[in-house]
Amino acid sequence: MFQKLHVFDLDGTTVDSFHRVEPCIKPDGDLDLQAYRETACTHDKIQADTLLPLAKYMQDLIKKGEKVAICTARKMSKTDYVYLRKAGIRVNTICSRDQLFKHFDPVQAKAIYHMKDSDYKRFWLQRLQAIFPLHSLVVYDDHQGVLAMAKEIGVLAFDAKEVNQILDAGFKMGYETASEDYESEIEHLLGALA
């Protein structure tokens, strides 16, 4: 039987960083990457990010000793890693733009670095499948293109927006076990696929 490797995105999935992103959105809806890098990625602004409800589920999995990885489009800085440690999110496997050259040859890493999210994450998910051949990947992401790509390559994928809404409603109603209830629902889905 395969073990699970839970793969979480950060922005919009486990971390709310919209306060940094919103000022950098162009009138046409695209992100001004230069403005984002120059103004939104400061230590103070990153430390002001907050955790979304799915982060609690992620933390619970880590505490239980489950295999958990992060797959983000961020180029992680020292400040990003500090934020994760302070938030109690300590994982051994982080797939980010700053890690590409450790896992891919230089030419391929440079090409992947500049890809759009779904193509970029396809390479990471396939890399994780190769590194963890006895694990079934379970992806949590808020990007519809990434979710579609994950399903296309045979990876179970959950829409983080929906999961966060469910967990948030449960927490607001006082259900401290909302993440545990969701975990049992995920287990049910995984069992149906086995």
PDB file of C-alpha atoms in Angstrom:
ATOM      1  CA  MET A   1       0.000   0.000   0.000  1.00  0.00           C
ATOM      2  CA  PHE A   2       1.238   3.449  -0.899  1.00  0.00           C
ATOM      3  CA  GLN A   3       1.851   6.072   1.764  1.00  0.00           C
ATOM      4  CA  LYS A   4       0.710   9.631   1.145  1.00  0.00           C
ATOM      5  CA  LEU A   5       2.865  12.659   0.460  1.00  0.00           C
ATOM      6  CA  HIS A   6       0.776  15.773   1.128  1.00  0.00           C
ATOM      7  CA  VAL A   7       1.956  18.650  -1.084  1.00  0.00           C
ATOM      8  CA  PHE A   8       0.792  22.128  -0.068  1.00  0.00           C
ATOM      9  CA  ASP A   9       1.007  25.410  -1.951  1.00  0.00           C
ATOM     10  CA  LEU A  10       1.632  28.531   0.153  1.00  0.00           C
ATOM     11  CA  ASP A  11       0.009  31.736  -1.166  1.00  0.00           C
ATOM     12  CA  GLY A  12      -3.774  31.487  -1.188  1.00  0.00           C
ATOM     13  CA  THR A  13      -3.630  27.924   0.140  1.00  0.00           C
ATOM     14  CA  THR A  14      -1.968  27.909   3.560  1.00  0.00           C
ATOM     15  CA  VAL A  15      -0.751  31.523   3.756  1.00  0.00           C
ATOM     16  CA  ASP A  16      -2.732  34.722   3.218  1.00  0.00           C
ATOM     17  CA  SER A  17      -0.306  37.147   1.576  1.00  0.00           C
ATOM     18  CA  PHE A  18      -2.903  39.138  -0.347  1.00  0.00           C
ATOM     19  CA  HIS A  19      -2.040  42.307   1.601  1.00  0.00           C
ATOM     20  CA  ARG A  20       1.321  42.225  -0.214  1.00  0.00           C
ATOM     21  CA  VAL A  21       0.028  41.153  -3.619  1.00  0.00           C
ATOM     22  CA  GLU A  22      -2.958  43.474  -3.998  1.00  0.00           C
ATOM     23  CA  PRO A  23      -0.964  46.740  -4.349  1.00  0.00           C
ATOM     24  CA  CYS A  24       1.086  45.135  -7.138  1.00  0.00           C
ATOM     25  CA  ILE A  25      -1.827  44.087  -9.347  1.00  0.00           C
ATOM     26  CA  LYS A  26      -1.982  45.998 -12.625  1.00  0.00           C
ATOM     27  CA  PRO A  27      -5.288  47.447 -13.888  1.00  0.00           C
ATOM     28  CA  ASP A  28      -5.551  44.496 -16.330  1.00  0.00           C
ATOM     29  CA  GLY A  29      -5.338  42.039 -13.414  1.00  0.00           C
ATOM     30  CA  ASP A  30      -1.786  40.813 -14.034  1.00  0.00           C
ATOM     31  CA  LEU A  31       0.823  40.949 -11.292  1.00  0.00           C
ATOM     32  CA  ASP A  32       3.536  43.584 -11.712  1.00  0.00           C
ATOM     33  CA  LEU A  33       6.445  41.263 -10.867  1.00  0.00           C
ATOM     34  CA  GLN A  34       8.996  44.052 -10.586  1.00  0.00           C
ATOM     35  CA  ALA A  35       6.821  46.019  -8.137  1.00  0.00           C
ATOM     36  CA  TYR A  36       6.096  42.811  -6.234  1.00  0.00           C
ATOM     37  CA  ARG A  37       9.788  41.953  -5.856  1.00  0.00           C
ATOM     38  CA  GLU A  38      10.738  45.523  -4.917  1.00  0.00           C
ATOM     39  CA  THR A  39       7.922  46.398  -2.515  1.00  0.00           C
ATOM     40  CA  ALA A  40       6.055  43.280  -1.392  1.00  0.00           C
ATOM     41  CA  CYS A  41       8.892  40.955  -0.405  1.00  0.00           C
ATOM     42  CA  THR A  42      10.343  42.869   2.510  1.00  0.00           C
ATOM     43  CA  HIS A  43      10.930  41.168   5.841  1.00  0.00           C
ATOM     44  CA  ASP A  44       8.213  43.146   7.650  1.00  0.00           C
ATOM     45  CA  LYS A  45       5.591  42.522   4.963  1.00  0.00           C
ATOM     46  CA  ILE A  46       6.311  38.799   4.777  1.00  0.00           C
ATOM     47  CA  GLN A  47       6.151  38.510   8.567  1.00  0.00           C
ATOM     48  CA  ALA A  48       2.713  40.200   8.433  1.00  0.00           C
ATOM     49  CA  ASP A  49       1.294  37.290   6.402  1.00  0.00           C
ATOM     50  CA  THR A  50      -1.304  35.216   8.221  1.00  0.00           C
ATOM     51  CA  LEU A  51      -2.159  31.537   8.138  1.00  0.00           C
ATOM     52  CA  LEU A  52      -5.269  30.245   6.409  1.00  0.00           C
ATOM     53  CA  PRO A  53      -7.341  27.418   7.954  1.00  0.00           C
ATOM     54  CA  LEU A  54      -5.677  24.776   5.783  1.00  0.00           C
ATOM     55  CA  ALA A  55      -2.390  25.561   7.553  1.00  0.00           C
ATOM     56  CA  LYS A  56      -3.838  24.005  10.735  1.00  0.00           C
ATOM     57  CA  TYR A  57      -4.542  20.787   8.847  1.00  0.00           C
ATOM     58  CA  MET A  58      -0.987  20.911   7.481  1.00  0.00           C
ATOM     59  CA  GLN A  59       0.421  21.452  10.984  1.00  0.00           C
ATOM     60  CA  ASP A  60      -1.663  18.532  12.289  1.00  0.00           C
ATOM     61  CA  LEU A  61      -0.250  16.254   9.572  1.00  0.00           C
ATOM     62  CA  ILE A  62       3.297  17.324  10.443  1.00  0.00           C
ATOM     63  CA  LYS A  63       2.682  16.640  14.156  1.00  0.00           C
ATOM     64  CA  LYS A  64       1.378  13.159  13.297  1.00  0.00           C
ATOM     65  CA  GLY A  65       4.566  12.392  11.398  1.00  0.00           C
ATOM     66  CA  GLU A  66       2.923  12.343   7.973  1.00  0.00           C
ATOM     67  CA  LYS A  67       5.051  13.175   4.941  1.00  0.00           C
ATOM     68  CA  VAL A  68       4.393  16.808   4.010  1.00  0.00           C
ATOM     69  CA  ALA A  69       6.004  18.934   1.305  1.00  0.00           C
ATOM     70  CA  ILE A  70       5.584  22.478   0.046  1.00  0.00           C
ATOM     71  CA  CYS A  71       5.377  23.305  -3.660  1.00  0.00           C
ATOM     72  CA  THR A  72       5.278  27.053  -4.243  1.00  0.00           C
ATOM     73  CA  ALA A  73       5.928  29.418  -7.111  1.00  0.00           C
ATOM     74  CA  ARG A  74       7.800  31.674  -4.684  1.00  0.00           C
ATOM     75  CA  LYS A  75      11.512  32.254  -4.866  1.00  0.00           C
ATOM     76  CA  MET A  76      11.915  31.680  -1.155  1.00  0.00           C
ATOM     77  CA  SER A  77      14.112  34.066   0.785  1.00  0.00           C
ATOM     78  CA  LYS A  78      15.594  33.640   4.241  1.00  0.00           C
ATOM     79  CA  THR A  79      12.634  35.653   5.548  1.00  0.00           C
ATOM     80  CA  ASP A  80      10.176  33.183   3.988  1.00  0.00           C
ATOM     81  CA  TYR A  81      11.906  30.254   5.695  1.00  0.00           C
ATOM     82  CA  VAL A  82      11.916  32.140   9.019  1.00  0.00           C
ATOM     83  CA  TYR A  83       8.179  32.793   8.645  1.00  0.00           C
ATOM     84  CA  LEU A  84       7.469  29.094   8.097  1.00  0.00           C
ATOM     85  CA  ARG A  85       9.542  28.066  11.137  1.00  0.00           C
ATOM     86  CA  LYS A  86       7.808  30.644  13.331  1.00  0.00           C
ATOM     87  CA  ALA A  87       4.436  29.378  12.064  1.00  0.00           C
ATOM     88  CA  GLY A  88       5.310  25.821  13.057  1.00  0.00           C
ATOM     89  CA  ILE A  89       5.517  24.646   9.466  1.00  0.00           C
ATOM     90  CA  ARG A  90       8.678  22.567   9.354  1.00  0.00           C
ATOM     91  CA  VAL A  91       8.994  20.260   6.384  1.00  0.00           C
ATOM     92  CA  ASN A  92      12.004  18.566   4.829  1.00  0.00           C
ATOM     93  CA  THR A  93      10.913  19.034   1.222  1.00  0.00           C
ATOM     94  CA  ILE A  94      10.324  22.502  -0.207  1.00  0.00           C
ATOM     95  CA  CYS A  95       9.903  22.867  -3.956  1.00  0.00           C
ATOM     96  CA  SER A  96      10.438  26.533  -4.807  1.00  0.00           C
ATOM     97  CA  ARG A  97      12.218  28.591  -7.429  1.00  0.00           C
ATOM     98  CA  ASP A  98      15.314  28.953  -5.254  1.00  0.00           C
ATOM     99  CA  GLN A  99      15.581  25.132  -5.043  1.00  0.00           C
ATOM    100  CA  LEU A 100      15.390  24.397  -8.783  1.00  0.00           C
ATOM    101  CA  PHE A 101      19.145  24.294  -9.367  1.00  0.00           C
ATOM    102  CA  LYS A 102      19.524  21.650  -6.641  1.00  0.00           C
ATOM    103  CA  HIS A 103      17.136  19.248  -8.397  1.00  0.00           C
ATOM    104  CA  PHE A 104      17.429  19.944 -12.127  1.00  0.00           C
ATOM    105  CA  ASP A 105      20.349  20.489 -14.483  1.00  0.00           C
ATOM    106  CA  PRO A 106      21.186  24.199 -14.991  1.00  0.00           C
ATOM    107  CA  VAL A 107      19.645  24.549 -18.449  1.00  0.00           C
ATOM    108  CA  GLN A 108      16.413  22.822 -17.422  1.00  0.00           C
ATOM    109  CA  ALA A 109      16.252  24.709 -14.099  1.00  0.00           C
ATOM    110  CA  LYS A 110      16.569  28.054 -15.884  1.00  0.00           C
ATOM    111  CA  ALA A 111      13.758  27.126 -18.292  1.00  0.00           C
ATOM    112  CA  ILE A 112      11.489  25.872 -15.477  1.00  0.00           C
ATOM    113  CA  TYR A 113      12.171  29.037 -13.458  1.00  0.00           C
ATOM    114  CA  HIS A 114      10.375  31.169 -16.050  1.00  0.00           C
ATOM    115  CA  MET A 115       7.366  28.902 -16.652  1.00  0.00           C
ATOM    116  CA  LYS A 116       3.795  29.711 -15.690  1.00  0.00           C
ATOM    117  CA  ASP A 117       2.508  28.068 -12.495  1.00  0.00           C
ATOM    118  CA  SER A 118       0.944  24.904 -13.883  1.00  0.00           C
ATOM    119  CA  ASP A 119       3.919  24.033 -16.119  1.00  0.00           C
ATOM    120  CA  TYR A 120       6.395  24.935 -13.361  1.00  0.00           C
ATOM    121  CA  LYS A 121       4.578  22.793 -10.786  1.00  0.00           C
ATOM    122  CA  ARG A 122       4.227  19.886 -13.245  1.00  0.00           C
ATOM    123  CA  PHE A 123       8.023  19.534 -13.194  1.00  0.00           C
ATOM    124  CA  TRP A 124       8.088  19.646  -9.384  1.00  0.00           C
ATOM    125  CA  LEU A 125       5.270  17.115  -8.972  1.00  0.00           C
ATOM    126  CA  GLN A 126       6.916  14.733 -11.415  1.00  0.00           C
ATOM    127  CA  ARG A 127      10.194  15.199  -9.529  1.00  0.00           C
ATOM    128  CA  LEU A 128       8.435  14.369  -6.244  1.00  0.00           C
ATOM    129  CA  GLN A 129       6.933  11.259  -7.831  1.00  0.00           C
ATOM    130  CA  ALA A 130      10.463  10.174  -8.784  1.00  0.00           C
ATOM    131  CA  ILE A 131      11.937  10.962  -5.343  1.00  0.00           C
ATOM    132  CA  PHE A 132       9.055   9.280  -3.464  1.00  0.00           C
ATOM    133  CA  PRO A 133       8.060   6.340  -5.702  1.00  0.00           C
ATOM    134  CA  LEU A 134       6.217   4.536  -2.886  1.00  0.00           C
ATOM    135  CA  HIS A 135       4.013   7.532  -2.093  1.00  0.00           C
ATOM    136  CA  SER A 136       0.764   8.787  -3.584  1.00  0.00           C
ATOM    137  CA  LEU A 137       0.818  12.559  -3.934  1.00  0.00           C
ATOM    138  CA  VAL A 138      -2.087  14.585  -2.551  1.00  0.00           C
ATOM    139  CA  VAL A 139      -1.968  18.216  -3.706  1.00  0.00           C
ATOM    140  CA  TYR A 140      -3.635  21.238  -2.091  1.00  0.00           C
ATOM    141  CA  ASP A 141      -3.577  24.336  -4.310  1.00  0.00           C
ATOM    142  CA  ASP A 142      -5.768  27.337  -5.083  1.00  0.00           C
ATOM    143  CA  HIS A 143      -4.792  27.658  -8.765  1.00  0.00           C
ATOM    144  CA  GLN A 144      -7.297  26.002 -11.120  1.00  0.00           C
ATOM    145  CA  GLY A 145      -4.640  25.386 -13.769  1.00  0.00           C
ATOM    146  CA  VAL A 146      -2.422  23.590 -11.246  1.00  0.00           C
ATOM    147  CA  LEU A 147      -5.360  21.492 -10.030  1.00  0.00           C
ATOM    148  CA  ALA A 148      -6.234  20.478 -13.602  1.00  0.00           C
ATOM    149  CA  MET A 149      -2.598  19.622 -14.358  1.00  0.00           C
ATOM    150  CA  ALA A 150      -2.284  17.537 -11.171  1.00  0.00           C
ATOM    151  CA  LYS A 151      -5.360  15.522 -12.095  1.00  0.00           C
ATOM    152  CA  GLU A 152      -4.008  15.131 -15.644  1.00  0.00           C
ATOM    153  CA  ILE A 153      -0.840  13.438 -14.316  1.00  0.00           C
ATOM    154  CA  GLY A 154      -2.811  11.211 -11.951  1.00  0.00           C
ATOM    155  CA  VAL A 155      -2.385  13.154  -8.713  1.00  0.00           C
ATOM    156  CA  LEU A 156      -5.269  13.606  -6.278  1.00  0.00           C
ATOM    157  CA  ALA A 157      -5.801  17.366  -5.951  1.00  0.00           C
ATOM    158  CA  PHE A 158      -7.968  19.452  -3.639  1.00  0.00           C
ATOM    159  CA  ASP A 159      -9.078  23.033  -4.287  1.00  0.00           C
ATOM    160  CA  ALA A 160      -7.629  24.995  -1.364  1.00  0.00           C
ATOM    161  CA  LYS A 161     -10.260  27.728  -1.706  1.00  0.00           C
ATOM    162  CA  GLU A 162     -13.039  25.217  -1.070  1.00  0.00           C
ATOM    163  CA  VAL A 163     -11.158  23.465   1.731  1.00  0.00           C
ATOM    164  CA  ASN A 164     -10.393  26.765   3.463  1.00  0.00           C
ATOM    165  CA  GLN A 165     -14.049  27.799   3.253  1.00  0.00           C
ATOM    166  CA  ILE A 166     -15.153  24.515   4.821  1.00  0.00           C
ATOM    167  CA  LEU A 167     -12.534  24.679   7.563  1.00  0.00           C
ATOM    168  CA  ASP A 168     -13.172  28.364   8.243  1.00  0.00           C
ATOM    169  CA  ALA A 169     -16.913  27.741   8.617  1.00  0.00           C
ATOM    170  CA  GLY A 170     -16.208  24.851  10.968  1.00  0.00           C
ATOM    171  CA  PHE A 171     -13.814  26.884  13.110  1.00  0.00           C
ATOM    172  CA  LYS A 172     -16.245  29.828  13.284  1.00  0.00           C
ATOM    173  CA  MET A 173     -18.986  27.489  14.458  1.00  0.00           C
ATOM    174  CA  GLY A 174     -16.736  26.299  17.249  1.00  0.00           C
ATOM    175  CA  TYR A 175     -15.797  22.945  15.807  1.00  0.00           C
ATOM    176  CA  GLU A 176     -12.239  22.577  17.022  1.00  0.00           C
ATOM    177  CA  THR A 177     -12.049  19.293  15.138  1.00  0.00           C
ATOM    178  CA  ALA A 178     -12.849  20.806  11.741  1.00  0.00           C
ATOM    179  CA  SER A 179      -9.434  19.863  10.342  1.00  0.00           C
ATOM    180  CA  GLU A 180      -9.768  16.329  11.772  1.00  0.00           C
ATOM    181  CA  ASP A 181     -13.222  16.003  10.211  1.00  0.00           C
ATOM    182  CA  TYR A 182     -11.795  17.126   6.892  1.00  0.00           C
ATOM    183  CA  GLU A 183      -8.938  14.651   7.295  1.00  0.00           C
ATOM    184  CA  SER A 184     -11.420  11.795   7.633  1.00  0.00           C
ATOM    185  CA  GLU A 185     -13.156  12.999   4.455  1.00  0.00           C
ATOM    186  CA  ILE A 186      -9.803  12.995   2.638  1.00  0.00           C
ATOM    187  CA  GLU A 187      -9.065   9.517   3.999  1.00  0.00           C
ATOM    188  CA  HIS A 188     -12.450   8.354   2.647  1.00  0.00           C
ATOM    189  CA  LEU A 189     -11.625   9.741  -0.809  1.00  0.00           C
ATOM    190  CA  LEU A 190      -8.158   8.187  -0.761  1.00  0.00           C
ATOM    191  CA  GLY A 191      -9.608   4.841   0.290  1.00  0.00           C
ATOM    192  CA  ALA A 192     -12.046   4.956  -2.611  1.00  0.00           C
ATOM    193  CA  LEU A 193      -9.154   5.461  -5.005  1.00  0.00           C
ATOM    194  CA  ALA A 194      -7.019   2.620  -3.617  1.00  0.00           C
TER     195      ALA A 194
END
